[in-house]
């Protein structure tokens, strides 16, 4: 089983619909992240959380919200999906420290039509 | 705005050659540097990290860091077709220690 699990892996939704992407991890890391990846734009940080009570906006948080339900769970919501939110979304986790990098989930393909 | 720059490629090398991937970063306060490999449609996977000036070797991979020039590179020796992927450079720094990613260099290793 993957250490960082994302659901759903693929979703097609309609404009204006609410959708939630869920992430759970078994790595025991306090830090969790949501990124989106678009061709030519690389990985961009949406939100991050350093513990259950700490939520921070990233580079591109507009149109998104998050919830950190537990140390191991971090969900991303699109309240009213729009077509330019079509992208590959990654959840990631890390431990603190300079040498500690982040570990990605398998990704969730979201298409908004 | 902190930036990490990579040549998008594609970089094409013959099998068995050395592939050289380069990355520059804008924040002089950056403290550690990571290289990820990403196959199409898959998640990025860590290849190696470096935080001291100089070279760090791990198998066929060598990371090189020059903080004065704000430059980090990845060398892949004896390149194999299975190395064909996009390589992402990531830099950690700032008050939160978040990773900032470059847009990646696509590498193609021709048999």
PDB file of C-alpha atoms in Angstrom:
ATOM      1  CA  UNK A   1       0.000   0.000   0.000  1.00  0.00           C
ATOM      2  CA  UNK A   2       1.136   3.520  -0.771  1.00  0.00           C
ATOM      3  CA  UNK A   3       2.333   5.666   2.133  1.00  0.00           C
ATOM      4  CA  UNK A   4       0.339   8.625   0.796  1.00  0.00           C
ATOM      5  CA  UNK A   5      -3.050   7.699  -0.598  1.00  0.00           C
ATOM      6  CA  UNK A   6      -5.274   9.977  -2.624  1.00  0.00           C
ATOM      7  CA  UNK A   7      -8.920   9.477  -3.532  1.00  0.00           C
ATOM      8  CA  UNK A   8     -10.365   9.661  -6.062  1.00  0.00           C
ATOM      9  CA  UNK A   9      -7.599   8.972  -8.554  1.00  0.00           C
ATOM     10  CA  UNK A  10      -9.660  10.240 -11.442  1.00  0.00           C
ATOM     11  CA  UNK A  11     -12.765  12.407 -11.501  1.00  0.00           C
ATOM     12  CA  UNK A  12     -14.740  14.232 -14.117  1.00  0.00           C
ATOM     13  CA  UNK A  13     -17.060  16.875 -12.735  1.00  0.00           C
ATOM     14  CA  UNK A  14     -19.217  19.660 -14.085  1.00  0.00           C
ATOM     15  CA  UNK A  15     -18.660  23.366 -13.769  1.00  0.00           C
ATOM     16  CA  UNK A  16     -20.135  24.715 -10.548  1.00  0.00           C
ATOM     17  CA  UNK A  17     -20.067  21.423  -8.687  1.00  0.00           C
ATOM     18  CA  UNK A  18     -18.359  20.962  -5.351  1.00  0.00           C
ATOM     19  CA  UNK A  19     -15.674  18.323  -5.240  1.00  0.00           C
ATOM     20  CA  UNK A  20     -13.392  17.040  -2.518  1.00  0.00           C
ATOM     21  CA  UNK A  21     -10.062  15.311  -2.951  1.00  0.00           C
ATOM     22  CA  UNK A  22      -8.952  13.298   0.031  1.00  0.00           C
ATOM     23  CA  UNK A  23      -5.496  12.378   1.225  1.00  0.00           C
ATOM     24  CA  UNK A  24      -4.346  10.066   3.961  1.00  0.00           C
ATOM     25  CA  UNK A  25      -0.824   9.119   4.978  1.00  0.00           C
ATOM     26  CA  UNK A  26       0.833   6.436   7.030  1.00  0.00           C
ATOM     27  CA  UNK A  27       4.283   8.046   7.186  1.00  0.00           C
ATOM     28  CA  UNK A  28       3.582   9.726  10.521  1.00  0.00           C
ATOM     29  CA  UNK A  29       4.546  13.126   9.155  1.00  0.00           C
ATOM     30  CA  UNK A  30       3.103  16.289  10.631  1.00  0.00           C
ATOM     31  CA  UNK A  31       3.408  18.333   7.449  1.00  0.00           C
ATOM     32  CA  UNK A  32       1.013  17.889   4.555  1.00  0.00           C
ATOM     33  CA  UNK A  33       0.629  19.709   1.270  1.00  0.00           C
ATOM     34  CA  UNK A  34      -1.596  20.025  -1.765  1.00  0.00           C
ATOM     35  CA  UNK A  35      -0.029  20.817  -5.140  1.00  0.00           C
ATOM     36  CA  UNK A  36      -1.443  21.088  -8.601  1.00  0.00           C
ATOM     37  CA  UNK A  37       0.503  20.373 -11.760  1.00  0.00           C
ATOM     38  CA  UNK A  38      -0.265  21.824 -15.160  1.00  0.00           C
ATOM     39  CA  UNK A  39       1.718  21.274 -18.368  1.00  0.00           C
ATOM     40  CA  UNK A  40       4.350  23.974 -18.700  1.00  0.00           C
ATOM     41  CA  UNK A  41       3.633  25.427 -15.265  1.00  0.00           C
ATOM     42  CA  UNK A  42       5.208  22.845 -13.046  1.00  0.00           C
ATOM     43  CA  UNK A  43       4.124  22.058  -9.504  1.00  0.00           C
ATOM     44  CA  UNK A  44       2.403  24.865  -7.640  1.00  0.00           C
ATOM     45  CA  UNK A  45       1.562  24.857  -3.953  1.00  0.00           C
ATOM     46  CA  UNK A  46      -2.111  25.329  -3.096  1.00  0.00           C
ATOM     47  CA  UNK A  47      -2.226  24.879   0.683  1.00  0.00           C
ATOM     48  CA  UNK A  48      -0.033  23.413   3.359  1.00  0.00           C
ATOM     49  CA  UNK A  49      -0.433  22.389   6.971  1.00  0.00           C
ATOM     50  CA  UNK A  50       2.274  21.874   9.563  1.00  0.00           C
ATOM     51  CA  UNK A  51      -0.063  20.320  12.101  1.00  0.00           C
ATOM     52  CA  UNK A  52      -3.765  19.818  12.709  1.00  0.00           C
ATOM     53  CA  UNK A  53      -4.276  23.385  13.922  1.00  0.00           C
ATOM     54  CA  UNK A  54      -2.065  25.044  11.328  1.00  0.00           C
ATOM     55  CA  UNK A  55      -3.319  25.770   7.802  1.00  0.00           C
ATOM     56  CA  UNK A  56      -1.529  28.069   5.385  1.00  0.00           C
ATOM     57  CA  UNK A  57      -2.241  29.367   1.918  1.00  0.00           C
ATOM     58  CA  UNK A  58       0.216  28.573  -0.796  1.00  0.00           C
ATOM     59  CA  UNK A  59       0.916  30.203  -4.126  1.00  0.00           C
ATOM     60  CA  UNK A  60      -2.491  29.558  -5.700  1.00  0.00           C
ATOM     61  CA  UNK A  61      -5.141  29.128  -2.992  1.00  0.00           C
ATOM     62  CA  UNK A  62      -7.975  31.087  -4.628  1.00  0.00           C
ATOM     63  CA  UNK A  63     -10.914  28.826  -5.414  1.00  0.00           C
ATOM     64  CA  UNK A  64      -9.744  26.105  -3.038  1.00  0.00           C
ATOM     65  CA  UNK A  65     -10.196  25.262   0.628  1.00  0.00           C
ATOM     66  CA  UNK A  66      -8.704  22.574   2.837  1.00  0.00           C
ATOM     67  CA  UNK A  67      -9.448  20.684   5.996  1.00  0.00           C
ATOM     68  CA  UNK A  68      -6.966  18.881   8.229  1.00  0.00           C
ATOM     69  CA  UNK A  69      -9.183  16.339   9.927  1.00  0.00           C
ATOM     70  CA  UNK A  70      -6.368  14.524  11.704  1.00  0.00           C
ATOM     71  CA  UNK A  71      -2.600  14.256  11.573  1.00  0.00           C
ATOM     72  CA  UNK A  72      -2.937  11.695   8.821  1.00  0.00           C
ATOM     73  CA  UNK A  73      -5.745  13.280   6.779  1.00  0.00           C
ATOM     74  CA  UNK A  74      -5.782  16.412   4.657  1.00  0.00           C
ATOM     75  CA  UNK A  75      -8.542  17.120   2.162  1.00  0.00           C
ATOM     76  CA  UNK A  76      -8.810  19.660  -0.629  1.00  0.00           C
ATOM     77  CA  UNK A  77     -12.137  21.098  -1.750  1.00  0.00           C
ATOM     78  CA  UNK A  78     -13.183  22.977  -4.824  1.00  0.00           C
ATOM     79  CA  UNK A  79     -16.375  24.725  -3.726  1.00  0.00           C
ATOM     80  CA  UNK A  80     -17.514  25.595  -7.232  1.00  0.00           C
ATOM     81  CA  UNK A  81     -15.316  23.907  -9.822  1.00  0.00           C
ATOM     82  CA  UNK A  82     -14.344  25.753 -12.991  1.00  0.00           C
ATOM     83  CA  UNK A  83     -12.679  24.399 -16.151  1.00  0.00           C
ATOM     84  CA  UNK A  84      -9.297  26.020 -15.455  1.00  0.00           C
ATOM     85  CA  UNK A  85      -9.069  23.897 -12.320  1.00  0.00           C
ATOM     86  CA  UNK A  86      -8.606  20.894 -14.586  1.00  0.00           C
ATOM     87  CA  UNK A  87      -5.215  19.568 -13.522  1.00  0.00           C
ATOM     88  CA  UNK A  88      -3.302  16.790 -11.822  1.00  0.00           C
ATOM     89  CA  UNK A  89      -3.423  17.250  -8.055  1.00  0.00           C
ATOM     90  CA  UNK A  90      -0.851  15.846  -5.662  1.00  0.00           C
ATOM     91  CA  UNK A  91      -0.965  15.466  -1.934  1.00  0.00           C
ATOM     92  CA  UNK A  92       2.412  15.311  -0.214  1.00  0.00           C
ATOM     93  CA  UNK A  93       3.872  14.917   3.263  1.00  0.00           C
ATOM     94  CA  UNK A  94       7.145  15.735   4.926  1.00  0.00           C
ATOM     95  CA  UNK A  95       8.999  15.817   8.204  1.00  0.00           C
ATOM     96  CA  UNK A  96      10.748  19.029   9.302  1.00  0.00           C
ATOM     97  CA  UNK A  97      14.449  19.529   8.702  1.00  0.00           C
ATOM     98  CA  UNK A  98      16.693  20.658   5.878  1.00  0.00           C
ATOM     99  CA  UNK A  99      17.432  17.158   4.742  1.00  0.00           C
ATOM    100  CA  UNK A 100      13.811  16.072   4.743  1.00  0.00           C
ATOM    101  CA  UNK A 101      12.057  16.262   1.468  1.00  0.00           C
ATOM    102  CA  UNK A 102       8.420  15.730   0.608  1.00  0.00           C
ATOM    103  CA  UNK A 103       6.806  12.510  -0.508  1.00  0.00           C
ATOM    104  CA  UNK A 104       4.013  12.565  -3.016  1.00  0.00           C
ATOM    105  CA  UNK A 105       0.834  10.607  -3.352  1.00  0.00           C
ATOM    106  CA  UNK A 106      -0.041   9.021  -6.671  1.00  0.00           C
ATOM    107  CA  UNK A 107      -2.016  12.006  -7.865  1.00  0.00           C
ATOM    108  CA  UNK A 108      -5.646  12.760  -8.667  1.00  0.00           C
ATOM    109  CA  UNK A 109      -6.634  13.654 -12.195  1.00  0.00           C
ATOM    110  CA  UNK A 110      -9.474  16.170 -12.098  1.00  0.00           C
ATOM    111  CA  UNK A 111     -11.333  17.266 -15.200  1.00  0.00           C
ATOM    112  CA  UNK A 112     -13.919  20.038 -14.988  1.00  0.00           C
ATOM    113  CA  UNK A 113     -16.242  20.187 -17.980  1.00  0.00           C
TER     114      UNK A 113
ATOM    115  CA  UNK B   1       9.156  35.955  -5.761  1.00  0.00           C
ATOM    116  CA  UNK B   2      11.524  33.069  -5.224  1.00  0.00           C
ATOM    117  CA  UNK B   3      12.219  31.265  -8.480  1.00  0.00           C
ATOM    118  CA  UNK B   4      13.778  28.041  -9.631  1.00  0.00           C
ATOM    119  CA  UNK B   5      14.709  27.912 -13.290  1.00  0.00           C
ATOM    120  CA  UNK B   6      15.307  24.888 -15.474  1.00  0.00           C
ATOM    121  CA  UNK B   7      15.653  24.461 -19.215  1.00  0.00           C
ATOM    122  CA  UNK B   8      12.455  22.721 -20.296  1.00  0.00           C
ATOM    123  CA  UNK B   9      14.233  20.638 -22.927  1.00  0.00           C
ATOM    124  CA  UNK B  10      13.762  18.168 -24.334  1.00  0.00           C
ATOM    125  CA  UNK B  11      17.320  17.101 -23.715  1.00  0.00           C
ATOM    126  CA  UNK B  12      18.194  14.163 -25.916  1.00  0.00           C
ATOM    127  CA  UNK B  13      21.226  11.969 -25.233  1.00  0.00           C
ATOM    128  CA  UNK B  14      22.278   8.584 -26.639  1.00  0.00           C
ATOM    129  CA  UNK B  15      22.230   5.522 -24.440  1.00  0.00           C
ATOM    130  CA  UNK B  16      25.413   5.244 -22.393  1.00  0.00           C
ATOM    131  CA  UNK B  17      26.171   8.970 -22.488  1.00  0.00           C
ATOM    132  CA  UNK B  18      26.234  11.427 -19.608  1.00  0.00           C
ATOM    133  CA  UNK B  19      23.124  13.551 -19.213  1.00  0.00           C
ATOM    134  CA  UNK B  20      23.623  16.932 -17.561  1.00  0.00           C
ATOM    135  CA  UNK B  21      20.641  18.733 -16.075  1.00  0.00           C
ATOM    136  CA  UNK B  22      20.918  22.234 -14.704  1.00  0.00           C
ATOM    137  CA  UNK B  23      18.993  24.424 -12.298  1.00  0.00           C
ATOM    138  CA  UNK B  24      19.413  27.963 -11.007  1.00  0.00           C
ATOM    139  CA  UNK B  25      17.624  29.554  -8.075  1.00  0.00           C
ATOM    140  CA  UNK B  26      17.025  33.121  -7.016  1.00  0.00           C
ATOM    141  CA  UNK B  27      16.931  32.951  -3.217  1.00  0.00           C
ATOM    142  CA  UNK B  28      20.401  33.108  -1.719  1.00  0.00           C
ATOM    143  CA  UNK B  29      18.959  31.915   1.571  1.00  0.00           C
ATOM    144  CA  UNK B  30      18.023  28.542   0.081  1.00  0.00           C
ATOM    145  CA  UNK B  31      19.453  25.778   2.166  1.00  0.00           C
ATOM    146  CA  UNK B  32      18.824  22.427   0.587  1.00  0.00           C
ATOM    147  CA  UNK B  33      18.248  21.173  -2.911  1.00  0.00           C
ATOM    148  CA  UNK B  34      16.476  18.166  -4.303  1.00  0.00           C
ATOM    149  CA  UNK B  35      16.198  16.358  -7.597  1.00  0.00           C
ATOM    150  CA  UNK B  36      13.057  14.448  -8.473  1.00  0.00           C
ATOM    151  CA  UNK B  37      12.273  12.224 -11.429  1.00  0.00           C
ATOM    152  CA  UNK B  38       8.757  12.162 -12.812  1.00  0.00           C
ATOM    153  CA  UNK B  39       7.475   9.757 -15.418  1.00  0.00           C
ATOM    154  CA  UNK B  40       4.544  10.946 -17.492  1.00  0.00           C
ATOM    155  CA  UNK B  41       1.330  10.858 -15.474  1.00  0.00           C
ATOM    156  CA  UNK B  42       3.084   9.620 -12.351  1.00  0.00           C
ATOM    157  CA  UNK B  43       4.087  11.272  -9.117  1.00  0.00           C
ATOM    158  CA  UNK B  44       7.546  12.771  -8.625  1.00  0.00           C
ATOM    159  CA  UNK B  45      10.005  10.507  -6.864  1.00  0.00           C
ATOM    160  CA  UNK B  46      13.093  11.689  -5.028  1.00  0.00           C
ATOM    161  CA  UNK B  47      16.447  10.890  -6.621  1.00  0.00           C
ATOM    162  CA  UNK B  48      18.741  12.720  -4.243  1.00  0.00           C
ATOM    163  CA  UNK B  49      19.293  15.837  -2.192  1.00  0.00           C
ATOM    164  CA  UNK B  50      22.313  18.022  -1.474  1.00  0.00           C
ATOM    165  CA  UNK B  51      22.944  20.883   0.921  1.00  0.00           C
ATOM    166  CA  UNK B  52      26.717  21.315   0.968  1.00  0.00           C
ATOM    167  CA  UNK B  53      28.769  22.881  -1.789  1.00  0.00           C
ATOM    168  CA  UNK B  54      30.462  20.359  -4.013  1.00  0.00           C
ATOM    169  CA  UNK B  55      29.484  16.987  -5.402  1.00  0.00           C
ATOM    170  CA  UNK B  56      27.378  14.199  -3.993  1.00  0.00           C
ATOM    171  CA  UNK B  57      27.298  10.835  -5.718  1.00  0.00           C
ATOM    172  CA  UNK B  58      24.703   8.082  -5.519  1.00  0.00           C
ATOM    173  CA  UNK B  59      25.165   5.291  -8.014  1.00  0.00           C
ATOM    174  CA  UNK B  60      24.918   6.693 -11.528  1.00  0.00           C
ATOM    175  CA  UNK B  61      23.711  10.052 -10.229  1.00  0.00           C
ATOM    176  CA  UNK B  62      25.848  12.990  -9.113  1.00  0.00           C
ATOM    177  CA  UNK B  63      24.414  16.221  -7.751  1.00  0.00           C
ATOM    178  CA  UNK B  64      26.583  19.306  -7.843  1.00  0.00           C
ATOM    179  CA  UNK B  65      25.940  22.449  -5.806  1.00  0.00           C
ATOM    180  CA  UNK B  66      27.534  25.876  -6.112  1.00  0.00           C
ATOM    181  CA  UNK B  67      25.838  28.272  -3.698  1.00  0.00           C
ATOM    182  CA  UNK B  68      27.951  31.248  -4.768  1.00  0.00           C
ATOM    183  CA  UNK B  69      26.640  30.867  -8.314  1.00  0.00           C
ATOM    184  CA  UNK B  70      23.184  29.727  -7.118  1.00  0.00           C
ATOM    185  CA  UNK B  71      23.462  26.726  -9.323  1.00  0.00           C
ATOM    186  CA  UNK B  72      22.690  23.054  -8.842  1.00  0.00           C
ATOM    187  CA  UNK B  73      23.069  20.293 -11.406  1.00  0.00           C
ATOM    188  CA  UNK B  74      22.397  16.606 -11.815  1.00  0.00           C
ATOM    189  CA  UNK B  75      24.630  14.318 -13.849  1.00  0.00           C
ATOM    190  CA  UNK B  76      23.392  10.929 -14.954  1.00  0.00           C
ATOM    191  CA  UNK B  77      26.173   8.606 -16.062  1.00  0.00           C
ATOM    192  CA  UNK B  78      25.635   5.687 -18.426  1.00  0.00           C
ATOM    193  CA  UNK B  79      22.173   6.978 -19.319  1.00  0.00           C
ATOM    194  CA  UNK B  80      19.550   4.324 -19.997  1.00  0.00           C
ATOM    195  CA  UNK B  81      16.270   4.560 -21.910  1.00  0.00           C
ATOM    196  CA  UNK B  82      14.535   4.014 -18.558  1.00  0.00           C
ATOM    197  CA  UNK B  83      15.992   7.356 -17.424  1.00  0.00           C
ATOM    198  CA  UNK B  84      13.738   9.102 -19.939  1.00  0.00           C
ATOM    199  CA  UNK B  85      11.522  11.272 -17.773  1.00  0.00           C
ATOM    200  CA  UNK B  86      11.082  14.829 -16.573  1.00  0.00           C
ATOM    201  CA  UNK B  87      13.550  15.902 -13.895  1.00  0.00           C
ATOM    202  CA  UNK B  88      12.403  18.434 -11.348  1.00  0.00           C
ATOM    203  CA  UNK B  89      14.730  20.610  -9.329  1.00  0.00           C
ATOM    204  CA  UNK B  90      13.374  21.738  -5.958  1.00  0.00           C
ATOM    205  CA  UNK B  91      14.811  24.216  -3.508  1.00  0.00           C
ATOM    206  CA  UNK B  92      14.036  24.491   0.185  1.00  0.00           C
ATOM    207  CA  UNK B  93      14.380  27.702   2.078  1.00  0.00           C
ATOM    208  CA  UNK B  94      12.551  30.637   3.536  1.00  0.00           C
ATOM    209  CA  UNK B  95      10.863  30.945   6.889  1.00  0.00           C
ATOM    210  CA  UNK B  96       8.543  28.000   6.312  1.00  0.00           C
ATOM    211  CA  UNK B  97      11.037  25.741   4.624  1.00  0.00           C
ATOM    212  CA  UNK B  98       8.682  24.867   1.803  1.00  0.00           C
ATOM    213  CA  UNK B  99       9.936  23.394  -1.442  1.00  0.00           C
ATOM    214  CA  UNK B 100       9.826  25.523  -4.571  1.00  0.00           C
ATOM    215  CA  UNK B 101       9.912  23.510  -7.777  1.00  0.00           C
ATOM    216  CA  UNK B 102      11.309  24.300 -11.169  1.00  0.00           C
ATOM    217  CA  UNK B 103       9.161  23.445 -14.174  1.00  0.00           C
ATOM    218  CA  UNK B 104      11.326  20.484 -15.029  1.00  0.00           C
ATOM    219  CA  UNK B 105      13.602  19.323 -17.824  1.00  0.00           C
ATOM    220  CA  UNK B 106      12.406  16.537 -20.071  1.00  0.00           C
ATOM    221  CA  UNK B 107      15.145  14.014 -20.766  1.00  0.00           C
ATOM    222  CA  UNK B 108      15.031  11.548 -23.622  1.00  0.00           C
ATOM    223  CA  UNK B 109      17.610   8.761 -23.791  1.00  0.00           C
ATOM    224  CA  UNK B 110      17.776   7.214 -27.251  1.00  0.00           C
ATOM    225  CA  UNK B 111      18.731   3.529 -27.620  1.00  0.00           C
TER     226      UNK B 111
END
